[in-house]
XYZ file of C-alpha atoms in Angstrom:
369
model
C 28.141 -30.443 44.038
C 25.369 -31.488 46.140
C 22.718 -34.357 46.346
C 19.404 -33.748 43.361
C 22.221 -32.080 40.763
C 22.260 -33.806 37.726
C 25.512 -35.171 36.028
C 25.665 -34.936 32.055
C 28.626 -35.362 30.151
C 29.609 -36.632 26.623
C 31.149 -39.529 26.019
C 35.181 -40.404 27.967
C 37.415 -42.932 28.975
C 34.801 -45.506 30.943
C 31.557 -43.998 29.765
C 31.748 -44.220 26.060
C 27.861 -43.467 25.773
C 28.258 -40.365 27.982
C 26.695 -40.152 31.811
C 23.251 -38.725 32.540
C 23.220 -39.108 36.339
C 21.448 -37.044 39.593
C 23.917 -36.500 42.845
C 21.918 -38.960 45.347
C 24.956 -38.401 47.920
C 28.314 -37.079 48.464
C 30.982 -39.331 49.733
C 33.811 -36.282 50.111
C 36.933 -34.949 48.477
C 39.549 -36.523 47.036
C 42.554 -36.009 45.394
C 40.586 -36.498 42.052
C 37.708 -34.316 42.698
C 34.643 -34.897 44.312
C 33.200 -38.492 45.114
C 29.804 -39.130 44.506
C 27.128 -41.755 44.970
C 24.843 -40.620 41.739
C 21.492 -42.927 39.799
C 20.354 -42.808 36.640
C 18.641 -39.548 35.858
C 16.031 -38.062 33.298
C 16.035 -35.494 30.515
C 13.294 -33.789 32.005
C 15.240 -33.231 35.642
C 18.311 -31.737 33.237
C 16.622 -29.714 31.002
C 13.368 -28.657 32.731
C 11.701 -26.282 31.259
C 13.681 -25.452 28.265
C 14.031 -26.508 24.624
C 16.020 -28.012 22.325
C 16.048 -28.853 18.384
C 18.723 -30.507 17.018
C 19.804 -32.698 13.924
C 23.053 -33.180 13.512
C 25.225 -34.844 10.448
C 27.151 -38.199 12.148
C 30.679 -37.239 11.256
C 31.575 -39.832 9.305
C 35.217 -40.181 10.515
C 33.768 -40.641 13.935
C 31.771 -43.303 12.719
C 33.589 -46.820 13.859
C 33.550 -50.041 11.687
C 33.807 -53.179 12.057
C 33.698 -55.560 9.393
C 32.260 -58.795 9.774
C 33.421 -60.814 6.928
C 36.403 -60.733 4.334
C 36.183 -58.263 1.818
C 33.924 -55.304 2.828
C 35.526 -51.971 1.815
C 34.995 -48.473 3.965
C 35.522 -44.756 2.360
C 34.018 -41.503 3.388
C 34.206 -37.981 2.433
C 34.271 -35.512 5.064
C 35.076 -31.631 5.594
C 36.179 -30.612 1.876
C 37.961 -33.979 1.689
C 36.586 -36.021 -0.900
C 38.499 -39.913 -1.083
C 37.554 -41.973 -3.614
C 35.830 -45.336 -2.514
C 36.321 -48.450 -4.480
C 35.985 -48.613 -8.458
C 36.463 -44.757 -8.669
C 33.141 -43.846 -7.204
C 32.999 -40.365 -5.501
C 31.156 -39.533 -2.626
C 29.446 -36.612 -1.207
C 30.702 -34.813 1.581
C 29.392 -36.510 4.300
C 28.917 -39.722 3.019
C 30.033 -43.303 4.203
C 30.128 -46.226 1.822
C 30.374 -49.735 2.210
C 31.257 -51.977 -0.568
C 30.597 -55.699 -0.192
C 30.393 -58.791 -2.263
C 29.367 -62.383 -0.945
C 28.990 -65.510 -2.609
C 25.624 -67.381 -1.708
C 24.534 -70.932 -1.698
C 24.184 -72.474 -4.761
C 21.833 -75.130 -5.981
C 23.300 -78.574 -5.928
C 22.536 -79.948 -9.357
C 23.526 -76.203 -10.734
C 25.774 -75.412 -13.426
C 29.031 -73.583 -12.164
C 28.191 -70.977 -14.668
C 25.093 -70.559 -12.033
C 27.369 -69.586 -8.999
C 24.933 -67.326 -6.755
C 26.423 -64.397 -5.476
C 25.119 -60.429 -3.843
C 27.330 -58.172 -4.727
C 26.813 -54.134 -4.191
C 27.719 -51.082 -2.188
C 26.012 -48.926 0.758
C 26.110 -45.717 0.837
C 25.179 -43.324 4.142
C 24.760 -39.791 5.016
C 23.286 -40.465 8.285
C 21.863 -37.736 10.591
C 20.262 -37.976 14.454
C 17.819 -35.720 15.556
C 16.468 -34.808 19.070
C 14.469 -32.500 20.125
C 12.784 -31.773 23.582
C 10.063 -29.247 24.305
C 10.083 -28.425 28.715
C 7.051 -26.168 28.223
C 3.267 -27.723 27.998
C 0.602 -26.035 26.759
C -1.834 -28.849 28.007
C -3.809 -29.234 30.994
C -2.631 -32.561 32.738
C -4.715 -35.379 32.175
C -6.902 -36.920 34.934
C -6.108 -39.122 36.695
C -2.446 -38.049 36.252
C 0.071 -41.189 37.293
C 2.256 -39.830 40.031
C 4.933 -37.498 39.582
C 3.648 -36.955 35.821
C 6.497 -34.666 34.860
C 6.987 -35.098 31.047
C 7.873 -32.754 28.955
C 5.572 -30.829 25.992
C 6.927 -32.743 23.436
C 9.944 -34.332 22.421
C 11.529 -36.568 19.495
C 14.477 -38.987 18.786
C 15.367 -40.983 15.561
C 17.708 -41.140 12.550
C 17.494 -39.926 9.540
C 19.251 -39.582 5.907
C 19.846 -39.844 2.403
C 20.631 -43.398 1.548
C 22.263 -44.692 -1.637
C 23.110 -48.596 -3.450
C 23.427 -50.681 -6.232
C 23.753 -53.674 -6.754
C 23.381 -57.080 -8.332
C 21.492 -60.588 -7.346
C 22.602 -63.448 -9.715
C 22.932 -67.131 -10.306
C 21.148 -69.884 -8.981
C 20.940 -69.806 -5.261
C 19.126 -72.014 -2.751
C 19.458 -70.576 0.867
C 17.347 -70.360 3.474
C 17.661 -71.369 7.454
C 16.393 -74.623 9.021
C 13.343 -73.150 10.009
C 11.931 -71.980 6.355
C 13.775 -67.898 7.114
C 15.718 -66.479 4.917
C 19.355 -66.943 5.451
C 21.158 -63.583 7.562
C 25.035 -62.592 7.078
C 26.099 -59.423 8.674
C 28.688 -57.859 7.320
C 29.587 -55.080 8.879
C 28.926 -53.241 12.726
C 28.915 -49.376 12.588
C 28.927 -46.811 15.607
C 29.041 -43.388 16.743
C 28.162 -41.288 19.714
C 27.184 -37.746 17.894
C 26.732 -35.035 20.295
C 23.748 -32.580 20.345
C 24.826 -29.122 22.332
C 21.563 -28.049 24.188
C 23.492 -24.421 25.667
C 25.654 -25.854 28.031
C 24.087 -29.371 28.314
C 25.788 -32.084 25.592
C 23.197 -34.317 24.563
C 24.443 -37.585 23.627
C 22.680 -39.958 20.792
C 23.992 -43.060 20.386
C 23.804 -44.534 17.057
C 24.431 -48.089 15.844
C 24.190 -49.865 12.516
C 24.720 -53.205 11.251
C 24.908 -54.024 7.494
C 23.518 -57.533 6.338
C 22.761 -59.472 3.703
C 19.840 -61.506 3.325
C 18.770 -64.459 0.886
C 15.377 -66.853 0.355
C 15.480 -69.072 -2.437
C 14.281 -72.215 -3.861
C 17.388 -73.329 -5.500
C 14.865 -73.468 -8.905
C 15.249 -70.289 -10.471
C 18.360 -68.372 -12.205
C 18.550 -64.465 -11.751
C 20.472 -61.639 -12.766
C 18.957 -58.559 -11.189
C 21.021 -55.282 -10.735
C 19.053 -51.654 -9.618
C 20.194 -48.544 -8.480
C 18.360 -47.521 -5.363
C 18.548 -43.815 -3.949
C 16.226 -41.600 -1.649
C 16.107 -40.747 2.177
C 14.576 -42.073 5.130
C 13.140 -41.228 8.696
C 12.853 -43.005 11.423
C 11.683 -42.359 15.288
C 9.870 -41.625 17.859
C 7.628 -38.478 18.492
C 6.198 -37.400 21.744
C 3.679 -35.079 22.921
C 1.392 -34.385 26.657
C -1.603 -35.021 25.114
C -1.107 -37.767 22.898
C 2.224 -39.542 24.266
C 4.292 -41.214 21.816
C 3.717 -42.205 18.370
C 5.945 -43.693 16.169
C 7.679 -41.993 12.975
C 8.891 -44.045 9.523
C 8.798 -42.588 6.639
C 11.125 -43.262 3.418
C 11.283 -41.608 0.164
C 13.442 -44.438 -2.113
C 13.204 -44.127 -6.328
C 14.396 -46.941 -8.186
C 16.260 -47.255 -11.570
C 16.354 -50.736 -13.515
C 19.894 -51.757 -14.627
C 19.419 -55.294 -15.652
C 17.538 -58.411 -14.948
C 16.542 -61.638 -16.372
C 15.194 -64.403 -14.467
C 15.402 -68.542 -15.738
C 13.675 -71.090 -14.798
C 10.731 -71.516 -12.852
C 11.272 -70.335 -8.939
C 11.888 -67.525 -6.800
C 14.760 -66.191 -5.308
C 14.926 -62.915 -3.353
C 18.135 -60.641 -2.003
C 18.326 -58.046 0.728
C 21.186 -55.651 1.071
C 19.882 -53.699 4.739
C 20.484 -51.754 7.548
C 19.345 -52.558 11.263
C 19.672 -49.130 12.967
C 19.501 -48.437 17.254
C 18.935 -44.726 18.488
C 19.484 -44.231 21.755
C 20.808 -41.405 24.982
C 23.054 -42.258 27.014
C 23.525 -45.691 26.168
C 19.318 -46.022 26.607
C 18.086 -47.774 23.123
C 15.061 -45.903 22.407
C 14.500 -46.911 18.343
C 15.425 -49.684 16.667
C 14.629 -49.849 13.026
C 15.532 -51.766 9.941
C 15.656 -50.445 6.072
C 15.499 -53.359 3.993
C 15.612 -52.696 0.640
C 15.592 -56.032 -1.906
C 14.979 -57.517 -5.409
C 13.591 -60.870 -5.575
C 12.605 -62.775 -9.036
C 10.561 -65.049 -9.927
C 9.015 -67.055 -13.000
C 6.021 -69.570 -13.769
C 6.385 -72.369 -16.185
C 3.855 -74.495 -18.578
C 4.277 -77.479 -20.325
C 2.575 -77.908 -23.732
C 2.676 -81.700 -25.611
C 1.457 -83.168 -28.665
C 0.598 -87.032 -29.662
C 3.916 -86.716 -31.619
C 6.268 -86.263 -28.286
C 7.492 -82.889 -29.694
C 6.356 -80.083 -26.900
C 7.411 -76.982 -25.063
C 7.926 -75.341 -22.263
C 6.981 -71.723 -21.890
C 7.602 -69.211 -18.847
C 6.547 -66.132 -17.741
C 8.915 -64.065 -15.442
C 8.937 -60.608 -13.526
C 11.594 -58.735 -11.500
C 11.106 -56.484 -8.843
C 12.670 -54.010 -6.491
C 11.300 -53.584 -2.670
C 11.901 -51.808 0.334
C 10.577 -52.761 3.963
C 10.945 -50.533 7.261
C 10.379 -51.450 10.025
C 11.200 -51.230 13.533
C 10.257 -50.545 17.509
C 9.930 -47.748 19.897
C 11.382 -48.993 23.225
C 10.369 -48.707 26.699
C 13.702 -46.995 27.161
C 12.369 -43.857 26.210
C 11.545 -42.637 29.573
C 14.518 -41.677 29.661
C 12.798 -38.441 28.582
C 10.867 -38.137 31.841
C 7.629 -39.847 29.655
C 5.388 -42.532 31.268
C 6.558 -46.141 31.040
C 4.644 -47.916 28.137
C 4.229 -51.804 28.725
C 5.763 -52.948 25.730
C 7.211 -52.040 22.549
C 5.294 -49.760 20.229
C 5.644 -50.906 16.453
C 6.968 -48.346 13.459
C 4.604 -49.819 11.249
C 5.624 -51.922 8.332
C 6.007 -49.260 5.358
C 6.191 -52.073 2.432
C 6.405 -51.074 -1.226
C 7.779 -52.950 -4.395
C 7.577 -52.198 -7.935
C 8.388 -54.069 -11.467
C 11.965 -53.716 -12.986
C 11.228 -55.680 -16.004
C 9.326 -58.545 -17.319
C 9.495 -61.403 -20.014
C 8.805 -64.845 -21.170
C 11.224 -67.599 -22.420
C 10.534 -71.237 -24.241
C 12.130 -73.769 -24.731
C 11.230 -77.051 -26.957
C 10.865 -80.663 -25.259
C 10.887 -84.076 -27.104
C 10.105 -87.755 -26.018
C 9.442 -91.013 -27.721
C 5.572 -91.156 -28.205
C 4.080 -93.475 -26.784
C 3.949 -97.219 -27.307
């Protein structure tokens, strides 16, 4: 081993995220091997003019899961071995499923029958993506940054299939002191899949945090349930000519299972996942995939001189999806120029109506005079 050599290793004891480092000094040899000083290295120093194109399914058996609340159940299926999740669910191969149920703060004046809760499951089949093209078909930009040795193209990201079915019901009253939704993480997941580029192990670090978020004014009672299926892809794409650009895509479709809203007001619940994707311990992409359910109702009162009247309300139930995130400066691990601030992925927002209707109730009060 000599000064200038680049070391790349898969996860190991003492280096759980893998190692990518350049030898800066050789201190000598010991009974355990050669002792060296190192400094952080970049992928262009390691891969040079080589090319790599990998999309690796994350082995669900290799994902560590840390439940953060009671009642989280985990199931998975791998390599022809099919396990059954809670409630007798059958999982496709390569899938990881988390079932969760949680009570939500209920409005103070709500009856016991209106207790609020969110319950359901999230099922993921994630893939990490990594591409690198050390060749360049473009001329060096002018003026060129010092030591500008970036590759011709690169990509890092996360893609996969998503499936969830969940129910939001009751008369919830939930928000933070600052007026933002109440957010409850319920599980953390971590994996370090390796994409082998010839003899070089490229370690992709994946962190996922599954969470519930509820925002409700305490005036409306809802009972909304939906099936949501589809795919997604988030990441950062680099070209020599255009620099880093965000990638944010989703193809989700929803099937309403049931929907009802009573009283006037609004409520929203999200069953989402925050994702972080990096290389050798350096975060490159963060994303928030946030499917939600919401209900709203607006009431109008009609009265007459005999003291009789009615209250009529139109209600609607919606499903939706928000996908947001950013590229981090640590993407310079590719050997690309440093950008001064995070680059937003751009918010992808979609919403669809699940159901709508009208309800009314009679009212009476003593005649005036």
